[in-house]
CSV table of C-alpha atoms in Angstrom, one decimal:
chain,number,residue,atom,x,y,z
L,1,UNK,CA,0.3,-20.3,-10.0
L,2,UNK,CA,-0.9,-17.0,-8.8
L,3,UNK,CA,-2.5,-17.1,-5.7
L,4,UNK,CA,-6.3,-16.6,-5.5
L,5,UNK,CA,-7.3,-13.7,-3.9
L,6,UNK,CA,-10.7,-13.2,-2.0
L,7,UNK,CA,-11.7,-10.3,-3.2
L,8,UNK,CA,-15.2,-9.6,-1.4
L,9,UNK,CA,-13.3,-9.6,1.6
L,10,UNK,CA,-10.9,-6.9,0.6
L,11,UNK,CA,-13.7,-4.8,-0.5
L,12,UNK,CA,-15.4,-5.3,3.0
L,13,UNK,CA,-12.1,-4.4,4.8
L,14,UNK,CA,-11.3,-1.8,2.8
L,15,UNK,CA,-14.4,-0.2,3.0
L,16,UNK,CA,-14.1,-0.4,6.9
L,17,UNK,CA,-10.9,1.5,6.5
L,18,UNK,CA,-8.3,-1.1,6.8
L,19,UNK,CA,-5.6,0.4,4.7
L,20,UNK,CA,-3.6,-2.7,4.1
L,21,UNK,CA,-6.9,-4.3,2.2
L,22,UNK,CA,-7.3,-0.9,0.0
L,23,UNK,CA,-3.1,-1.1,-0.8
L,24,UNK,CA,-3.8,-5.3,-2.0
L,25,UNK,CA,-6.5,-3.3,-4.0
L,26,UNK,CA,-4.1,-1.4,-5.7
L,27,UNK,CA,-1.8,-3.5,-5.8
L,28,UNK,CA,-3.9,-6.2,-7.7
L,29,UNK,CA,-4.9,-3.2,-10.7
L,30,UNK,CA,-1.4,-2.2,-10.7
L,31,UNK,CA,-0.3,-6.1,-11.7
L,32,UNK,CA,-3.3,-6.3,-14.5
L,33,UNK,CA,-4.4,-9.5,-11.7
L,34,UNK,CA,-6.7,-11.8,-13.2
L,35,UNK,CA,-9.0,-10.8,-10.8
L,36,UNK,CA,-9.2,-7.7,-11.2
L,37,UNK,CA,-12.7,-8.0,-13.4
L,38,UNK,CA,-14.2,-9.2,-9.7
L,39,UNK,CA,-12.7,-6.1,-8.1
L,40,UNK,CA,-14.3,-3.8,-10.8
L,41,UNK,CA,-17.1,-5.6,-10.1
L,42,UNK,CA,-17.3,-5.3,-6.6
L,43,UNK,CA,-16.4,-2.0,-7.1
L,44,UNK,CA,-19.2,-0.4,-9.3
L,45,UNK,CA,-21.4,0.3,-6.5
L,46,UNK,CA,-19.4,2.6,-5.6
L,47,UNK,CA,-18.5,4.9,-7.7
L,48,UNK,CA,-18.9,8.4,-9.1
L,49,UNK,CA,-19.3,8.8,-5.1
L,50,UNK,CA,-15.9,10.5,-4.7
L,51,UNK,CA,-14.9,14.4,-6.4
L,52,UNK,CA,-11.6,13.6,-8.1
L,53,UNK,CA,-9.0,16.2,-8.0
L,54,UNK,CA,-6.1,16.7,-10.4
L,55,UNK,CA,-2.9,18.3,-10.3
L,56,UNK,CA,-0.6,19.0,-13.0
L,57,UNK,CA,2.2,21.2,-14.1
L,58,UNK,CA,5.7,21.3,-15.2
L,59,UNK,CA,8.8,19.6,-12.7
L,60,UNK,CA,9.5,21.8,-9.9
L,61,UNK,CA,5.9,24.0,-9.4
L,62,UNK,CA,5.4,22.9,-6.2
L,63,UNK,CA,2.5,19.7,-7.0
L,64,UNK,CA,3.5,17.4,-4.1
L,65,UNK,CA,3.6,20.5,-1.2
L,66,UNK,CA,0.5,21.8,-2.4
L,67,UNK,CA,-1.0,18.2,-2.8
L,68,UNK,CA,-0.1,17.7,1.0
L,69,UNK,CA,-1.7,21.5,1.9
L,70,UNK,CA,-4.5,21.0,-0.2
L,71,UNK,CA,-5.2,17.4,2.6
L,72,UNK,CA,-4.2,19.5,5.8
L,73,UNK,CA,-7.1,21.8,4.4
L,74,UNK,CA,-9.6,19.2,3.4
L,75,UNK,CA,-9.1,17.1,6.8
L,76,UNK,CA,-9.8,20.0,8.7
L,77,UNK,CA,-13.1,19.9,7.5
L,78,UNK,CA,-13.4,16.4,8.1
L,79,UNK,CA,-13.4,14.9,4.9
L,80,UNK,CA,-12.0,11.6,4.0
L,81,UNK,CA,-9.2,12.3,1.4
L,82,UNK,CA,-6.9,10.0,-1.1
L,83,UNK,CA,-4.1,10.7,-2.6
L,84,UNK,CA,-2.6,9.0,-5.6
L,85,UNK,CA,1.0,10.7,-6.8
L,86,UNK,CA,2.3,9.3,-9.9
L,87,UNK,CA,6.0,9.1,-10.5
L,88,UNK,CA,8.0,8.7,-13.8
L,89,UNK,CA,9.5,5.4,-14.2
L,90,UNK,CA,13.2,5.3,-15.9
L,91,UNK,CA,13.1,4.3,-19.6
L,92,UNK,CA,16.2,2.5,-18.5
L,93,UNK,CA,15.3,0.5,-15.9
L,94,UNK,CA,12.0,0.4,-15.4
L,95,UNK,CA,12.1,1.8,-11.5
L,96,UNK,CA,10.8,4.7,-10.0
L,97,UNK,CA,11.6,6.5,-6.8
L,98,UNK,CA,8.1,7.0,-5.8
L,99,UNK,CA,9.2,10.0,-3.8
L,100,UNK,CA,6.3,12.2,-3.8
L,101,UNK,CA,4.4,10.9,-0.4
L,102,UNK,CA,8.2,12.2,1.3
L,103,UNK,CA,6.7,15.2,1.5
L,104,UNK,CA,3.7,14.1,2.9
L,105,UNK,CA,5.2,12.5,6.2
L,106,UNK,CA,2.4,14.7,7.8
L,107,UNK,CA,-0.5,12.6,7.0
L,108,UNK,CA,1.1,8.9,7.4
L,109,UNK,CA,-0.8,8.5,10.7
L,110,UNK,CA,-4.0,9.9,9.7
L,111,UNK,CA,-6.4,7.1,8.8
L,112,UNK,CA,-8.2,9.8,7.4
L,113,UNK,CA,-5.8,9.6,5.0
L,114,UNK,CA,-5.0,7.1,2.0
L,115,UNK,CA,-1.6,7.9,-0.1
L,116,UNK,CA,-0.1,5.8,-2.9
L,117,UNK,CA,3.1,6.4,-5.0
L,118,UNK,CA,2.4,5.3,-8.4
L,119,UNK,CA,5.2,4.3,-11.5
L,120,UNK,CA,4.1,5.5,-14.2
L,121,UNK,CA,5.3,2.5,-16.2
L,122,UNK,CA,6.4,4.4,-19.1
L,123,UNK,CA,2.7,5.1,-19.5
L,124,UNK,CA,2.5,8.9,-21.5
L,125,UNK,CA,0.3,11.5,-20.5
L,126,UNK,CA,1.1,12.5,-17.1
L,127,UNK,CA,-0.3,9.3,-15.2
L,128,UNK,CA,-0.4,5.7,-14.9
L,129,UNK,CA,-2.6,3.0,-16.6
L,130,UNK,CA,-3.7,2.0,-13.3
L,131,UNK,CA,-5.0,5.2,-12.2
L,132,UNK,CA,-8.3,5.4,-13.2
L,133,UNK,CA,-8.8,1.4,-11.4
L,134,UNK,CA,-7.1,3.2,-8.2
L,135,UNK,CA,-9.5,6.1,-8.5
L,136,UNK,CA,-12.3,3.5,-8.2
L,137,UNK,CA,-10.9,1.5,-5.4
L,138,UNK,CA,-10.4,4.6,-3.6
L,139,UNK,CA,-13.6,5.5,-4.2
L,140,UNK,CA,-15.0,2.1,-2.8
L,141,UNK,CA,-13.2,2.8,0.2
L,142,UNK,CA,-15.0,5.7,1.3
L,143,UNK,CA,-12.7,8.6,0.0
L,144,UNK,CA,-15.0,11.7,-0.6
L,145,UNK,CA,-11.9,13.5,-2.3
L,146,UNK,CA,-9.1,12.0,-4.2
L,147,UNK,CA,-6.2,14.1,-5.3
L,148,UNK,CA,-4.3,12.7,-8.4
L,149,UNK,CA,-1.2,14.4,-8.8
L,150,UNK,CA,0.5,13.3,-12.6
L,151,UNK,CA,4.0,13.4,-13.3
L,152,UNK,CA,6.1,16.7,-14.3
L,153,UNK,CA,4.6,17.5,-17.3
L,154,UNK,CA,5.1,19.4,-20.4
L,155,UNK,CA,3.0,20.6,-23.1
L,156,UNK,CA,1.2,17.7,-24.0
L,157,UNK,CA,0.5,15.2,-21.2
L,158,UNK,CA,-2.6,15.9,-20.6
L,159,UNK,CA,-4.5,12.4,-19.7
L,160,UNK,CA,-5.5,13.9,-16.5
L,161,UNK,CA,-8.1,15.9,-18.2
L,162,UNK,CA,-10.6,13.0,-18.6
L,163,UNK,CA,-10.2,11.5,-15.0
L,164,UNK,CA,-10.7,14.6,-13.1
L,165,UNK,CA,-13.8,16.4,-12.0
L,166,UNK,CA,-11.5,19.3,-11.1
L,167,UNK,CA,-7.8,20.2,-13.0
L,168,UNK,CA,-5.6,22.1,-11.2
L,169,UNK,CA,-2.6,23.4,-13.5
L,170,UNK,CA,0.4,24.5,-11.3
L,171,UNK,CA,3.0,27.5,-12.6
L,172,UNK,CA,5.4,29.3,-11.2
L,173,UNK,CA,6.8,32.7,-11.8
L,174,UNK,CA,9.9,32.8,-14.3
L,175,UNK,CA,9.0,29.7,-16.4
L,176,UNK,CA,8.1,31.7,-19.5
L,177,UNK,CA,6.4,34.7,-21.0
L,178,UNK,CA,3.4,35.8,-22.4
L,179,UNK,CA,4.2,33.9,-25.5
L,180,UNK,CA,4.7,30.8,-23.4
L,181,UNK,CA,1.1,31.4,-21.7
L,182,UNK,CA,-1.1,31.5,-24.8
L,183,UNK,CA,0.3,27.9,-26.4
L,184,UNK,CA,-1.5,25.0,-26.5
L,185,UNK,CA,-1.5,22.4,-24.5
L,186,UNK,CA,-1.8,21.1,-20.7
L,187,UNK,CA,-3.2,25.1,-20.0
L,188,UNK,CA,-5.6,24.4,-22.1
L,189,UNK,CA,-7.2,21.8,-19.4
L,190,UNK,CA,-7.1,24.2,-16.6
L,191,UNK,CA,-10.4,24.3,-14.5
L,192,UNK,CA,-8.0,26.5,-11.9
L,193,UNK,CA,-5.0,28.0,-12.4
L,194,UNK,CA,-2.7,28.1,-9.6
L,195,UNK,CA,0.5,30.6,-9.7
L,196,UNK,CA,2.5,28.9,-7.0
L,197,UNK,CA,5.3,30.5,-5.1
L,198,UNK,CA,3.9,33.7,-5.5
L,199,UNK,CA,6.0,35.6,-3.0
L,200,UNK,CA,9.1,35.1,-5.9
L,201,UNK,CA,9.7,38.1,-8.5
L,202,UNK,CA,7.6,37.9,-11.7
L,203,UNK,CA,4.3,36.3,-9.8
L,204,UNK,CA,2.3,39.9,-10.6
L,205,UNK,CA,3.7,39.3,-14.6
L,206,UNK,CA,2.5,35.6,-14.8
L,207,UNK,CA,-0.7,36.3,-13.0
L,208,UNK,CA,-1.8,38.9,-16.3
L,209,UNK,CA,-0.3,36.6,-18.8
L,210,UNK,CA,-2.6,34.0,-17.7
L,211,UNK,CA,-5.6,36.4,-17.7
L,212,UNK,CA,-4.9,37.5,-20.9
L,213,UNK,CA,-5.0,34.5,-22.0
L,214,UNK,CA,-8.4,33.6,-20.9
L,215,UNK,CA,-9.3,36.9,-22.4
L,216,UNK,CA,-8.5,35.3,-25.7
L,217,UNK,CA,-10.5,32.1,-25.3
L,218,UNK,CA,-14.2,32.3,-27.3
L,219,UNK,CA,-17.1,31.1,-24.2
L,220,UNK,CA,-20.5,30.7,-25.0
L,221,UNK,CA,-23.0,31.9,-22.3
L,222,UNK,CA,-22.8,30.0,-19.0
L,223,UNK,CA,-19.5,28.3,-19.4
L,224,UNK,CA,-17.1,27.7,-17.0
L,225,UNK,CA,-14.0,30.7,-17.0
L,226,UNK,CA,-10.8,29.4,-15.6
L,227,UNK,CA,-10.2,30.9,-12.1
L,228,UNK,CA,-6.6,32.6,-11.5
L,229,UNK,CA,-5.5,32.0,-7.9
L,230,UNK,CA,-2.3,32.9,-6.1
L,231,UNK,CA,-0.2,30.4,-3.9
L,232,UNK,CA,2.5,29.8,-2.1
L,233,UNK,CA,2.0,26.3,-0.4
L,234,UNK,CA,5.6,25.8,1.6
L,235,UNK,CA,4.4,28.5,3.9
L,236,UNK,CA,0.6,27.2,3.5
L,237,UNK,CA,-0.7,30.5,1.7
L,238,UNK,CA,-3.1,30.7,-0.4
L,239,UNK,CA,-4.5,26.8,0.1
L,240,UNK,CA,-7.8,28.1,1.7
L,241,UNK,CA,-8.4,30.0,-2.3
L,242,UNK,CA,-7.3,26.9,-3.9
L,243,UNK,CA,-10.5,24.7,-2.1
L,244,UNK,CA,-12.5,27.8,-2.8
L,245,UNK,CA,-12.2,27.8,-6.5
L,246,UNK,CA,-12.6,23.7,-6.4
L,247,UNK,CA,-15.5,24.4,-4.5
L,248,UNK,CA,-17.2,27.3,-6.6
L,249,UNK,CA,-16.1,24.6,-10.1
L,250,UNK,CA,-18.1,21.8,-8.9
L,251,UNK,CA,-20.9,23.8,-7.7
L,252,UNK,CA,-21.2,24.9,-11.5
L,253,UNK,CA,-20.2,21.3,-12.7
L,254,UNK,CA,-23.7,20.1,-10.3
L,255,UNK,CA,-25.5,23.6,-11.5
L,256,UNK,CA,-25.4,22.8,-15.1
L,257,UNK,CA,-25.1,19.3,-15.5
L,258,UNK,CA,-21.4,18.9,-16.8
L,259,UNK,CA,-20.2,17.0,-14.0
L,260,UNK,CA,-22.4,14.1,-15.2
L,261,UNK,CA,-21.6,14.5,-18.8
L,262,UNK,CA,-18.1,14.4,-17.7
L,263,UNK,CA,-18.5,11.5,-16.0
L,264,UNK,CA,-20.0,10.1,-18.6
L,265,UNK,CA,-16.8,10.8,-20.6
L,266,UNK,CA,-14.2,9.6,-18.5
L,267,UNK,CA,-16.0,6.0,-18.6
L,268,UNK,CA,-16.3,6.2,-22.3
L,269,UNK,CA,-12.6,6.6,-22.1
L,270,UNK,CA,-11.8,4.0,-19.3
L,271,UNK,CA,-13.9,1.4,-21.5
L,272,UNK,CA,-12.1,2.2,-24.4
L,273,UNK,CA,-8.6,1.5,-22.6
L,274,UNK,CA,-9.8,-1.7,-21.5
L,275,UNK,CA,-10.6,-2.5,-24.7
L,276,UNK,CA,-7.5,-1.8,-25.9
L,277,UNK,CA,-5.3,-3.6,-23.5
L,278,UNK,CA,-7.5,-6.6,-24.6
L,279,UNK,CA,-6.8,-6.3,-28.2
L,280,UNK,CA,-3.3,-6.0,-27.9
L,281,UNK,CA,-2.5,-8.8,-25.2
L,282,UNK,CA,-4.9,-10.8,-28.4
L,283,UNK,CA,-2.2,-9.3,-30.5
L,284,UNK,CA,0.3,-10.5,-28.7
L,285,UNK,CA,-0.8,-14.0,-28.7
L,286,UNK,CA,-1.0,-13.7,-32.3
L,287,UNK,CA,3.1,-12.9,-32.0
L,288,UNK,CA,3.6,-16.6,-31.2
L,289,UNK,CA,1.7,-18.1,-34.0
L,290,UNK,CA,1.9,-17.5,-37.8
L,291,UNK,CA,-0.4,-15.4,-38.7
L,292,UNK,CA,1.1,-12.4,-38.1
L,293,UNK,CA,4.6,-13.4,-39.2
L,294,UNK,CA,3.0,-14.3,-42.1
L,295,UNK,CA,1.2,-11.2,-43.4
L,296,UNK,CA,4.4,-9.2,-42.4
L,297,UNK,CA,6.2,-11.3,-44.9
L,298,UNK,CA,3.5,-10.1,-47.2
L,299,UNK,CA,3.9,-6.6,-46.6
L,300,UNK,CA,7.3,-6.8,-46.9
L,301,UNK,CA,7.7,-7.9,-49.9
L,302,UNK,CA,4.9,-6.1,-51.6
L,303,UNK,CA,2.0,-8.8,-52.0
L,304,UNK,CA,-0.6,-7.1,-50.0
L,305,UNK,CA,-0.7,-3.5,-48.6
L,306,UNK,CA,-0.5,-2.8,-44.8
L,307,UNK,CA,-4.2,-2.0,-44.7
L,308,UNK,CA,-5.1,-5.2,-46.3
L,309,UNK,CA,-3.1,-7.1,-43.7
L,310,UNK,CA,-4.1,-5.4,-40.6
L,311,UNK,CA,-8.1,-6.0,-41.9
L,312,UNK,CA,-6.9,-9.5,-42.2
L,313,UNK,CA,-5.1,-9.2,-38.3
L,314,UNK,CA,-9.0,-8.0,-37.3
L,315,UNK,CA,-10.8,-10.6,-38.9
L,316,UNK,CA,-8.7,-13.1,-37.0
L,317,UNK,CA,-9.0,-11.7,-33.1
């Protein structure tokens, strides 16, 4: 029996600022709780309230020291910040070290300040399932900016795009050429570049490979042009360009009426996860009965075509 959970409560608390109510919070989207349809719920009022920040780039850019610059400049303007970091869990074990709030000792006793460590949970594309659920409850707790930093990424994970308003992509001098700058993939999500560690050799070189790159992209009138700033976050450079450029995207996200639209987007895709999740926990229930032995068995041995059996699978959920 899973303890019920008064969630009205929680919402009140955590809107008052009581951090351990907004952690149960997360804590309760994190398990898939069966109440977590009342927390959405209680939720809703809230949101869209909050400007979501992402962060993304490949292992060893710098995401978690800018992340915690990128709070020490925001706070000093006297805005209410979260911060959810999401760690890759082992495909081994399951675990995660949840390691990326270690370098952000800074802000523990700020209650300015919310930070959660996030597993991924063998989720792909650079973030958790949760995450978009933890944006909202963050939200409902009064957070005018969250910062979503994803997980090391590569080429491809590039989830974050549809839950930020704002994507930061993180590089770093020496991590490839010219070539390397004009491929496909998470660059192509970039609202902001940010060359971190730009006091190391080969900062000047990356700086006009990513501008030639933009170069290359086809914009219509009025579209947003990636902005090229330079950083070096352990010594705190650069951080005050970083909320510049956020600043200057959103004011053209509110100018033209994308930010809505994006919205707008990232619910279409929330819904549609949801969605999902249902149809396959239906799925699985389906495991322990017949039916879907049974039209494997047909499959299998050539009486009906896969695409026969899955309209059959449909027809029963």
């Amino acid at each position: 029996m899973r303890p019920r959970h008064d969630v009205g409560a929680l919402v009140a608390k955590a809107r008052d600022g009581d951090a351990r109510s907004v952690a149960r919070l997360i804590t309760l989207v994190e398990n898939g709780d069966p109440a977590l349809p009342e927390v959405a719920a209680a939720l809703a009022p809230y949101a869209g309230r909050a400007q979501v920040v992402g962060l993304t780039g490949a292992p060893g850019v710098g995401k978690s020291t800018t992340t915690n610059e990128l709070v020490r400049a925001l706070r000093a303007t006297g805005v209410r910040v979260g911060v959810l970091a999401v760690d890759p869990s082992s495909p081994f074990t399951g675990g995660a070290i949840l390691g990326d709030r270690i370098r952000m000792q800074d802000h523990t006793t700020d209650p300015g300040v919310y930070i959660r460590s996030m597993s991924s949970r063998g989720q792909l594309g650079g973030l958790s399932a949760a995450t978009p659920q933890a944006v909202r409850v963050l939200e409902g707790a009064g957070c005018e900016v969250i910062l979503v930093e994803t997980v090391g990424v590569g080429q491809a994970e590039v989830e974050i795009a549809s839950l930020a308003d704002t994507t930061l992509v993180l590089l770093a001098p020496g991590m490839g050429d010219a070539i390397q700058a004009v491929k496909a993939g998470v660059l192509e999500v970039a609202d902001v570049f940010v060359i971190n560690k730009a006091d190391r050799p080969g900062a000047d070189a990356t700086y006009r490979d990513i501008q030639g790159m933009l170069g290359l992209g086809e914009r219509a009138p009025g579209d947003w042009r990636p902005l090229v700033v330079r950083a070096t976050a352990v010594q705190g450079e650069g951080i005050d360009d970083i909320v510049a450029a956020i600043g200057k995207h959103r004011a053209w996200m509110e100018t033209g009426g994308a930010l809505q639209a994006s919205r707008e987007r990232r619910a279409a895709v929330e819904i549609e996860a949801i969605a999902l999740g249902t149809l396959r926990a239906r799925i699985g229930d389906l495991r322990e009965g017949t039916a879907l032995s049974t039209l494997a068995t047909a499959v299998a041995t050539g009486q009906l075509d896969p695409y026969a059996a899955a309209d059959e699978l449909i027809k029963g959920l």
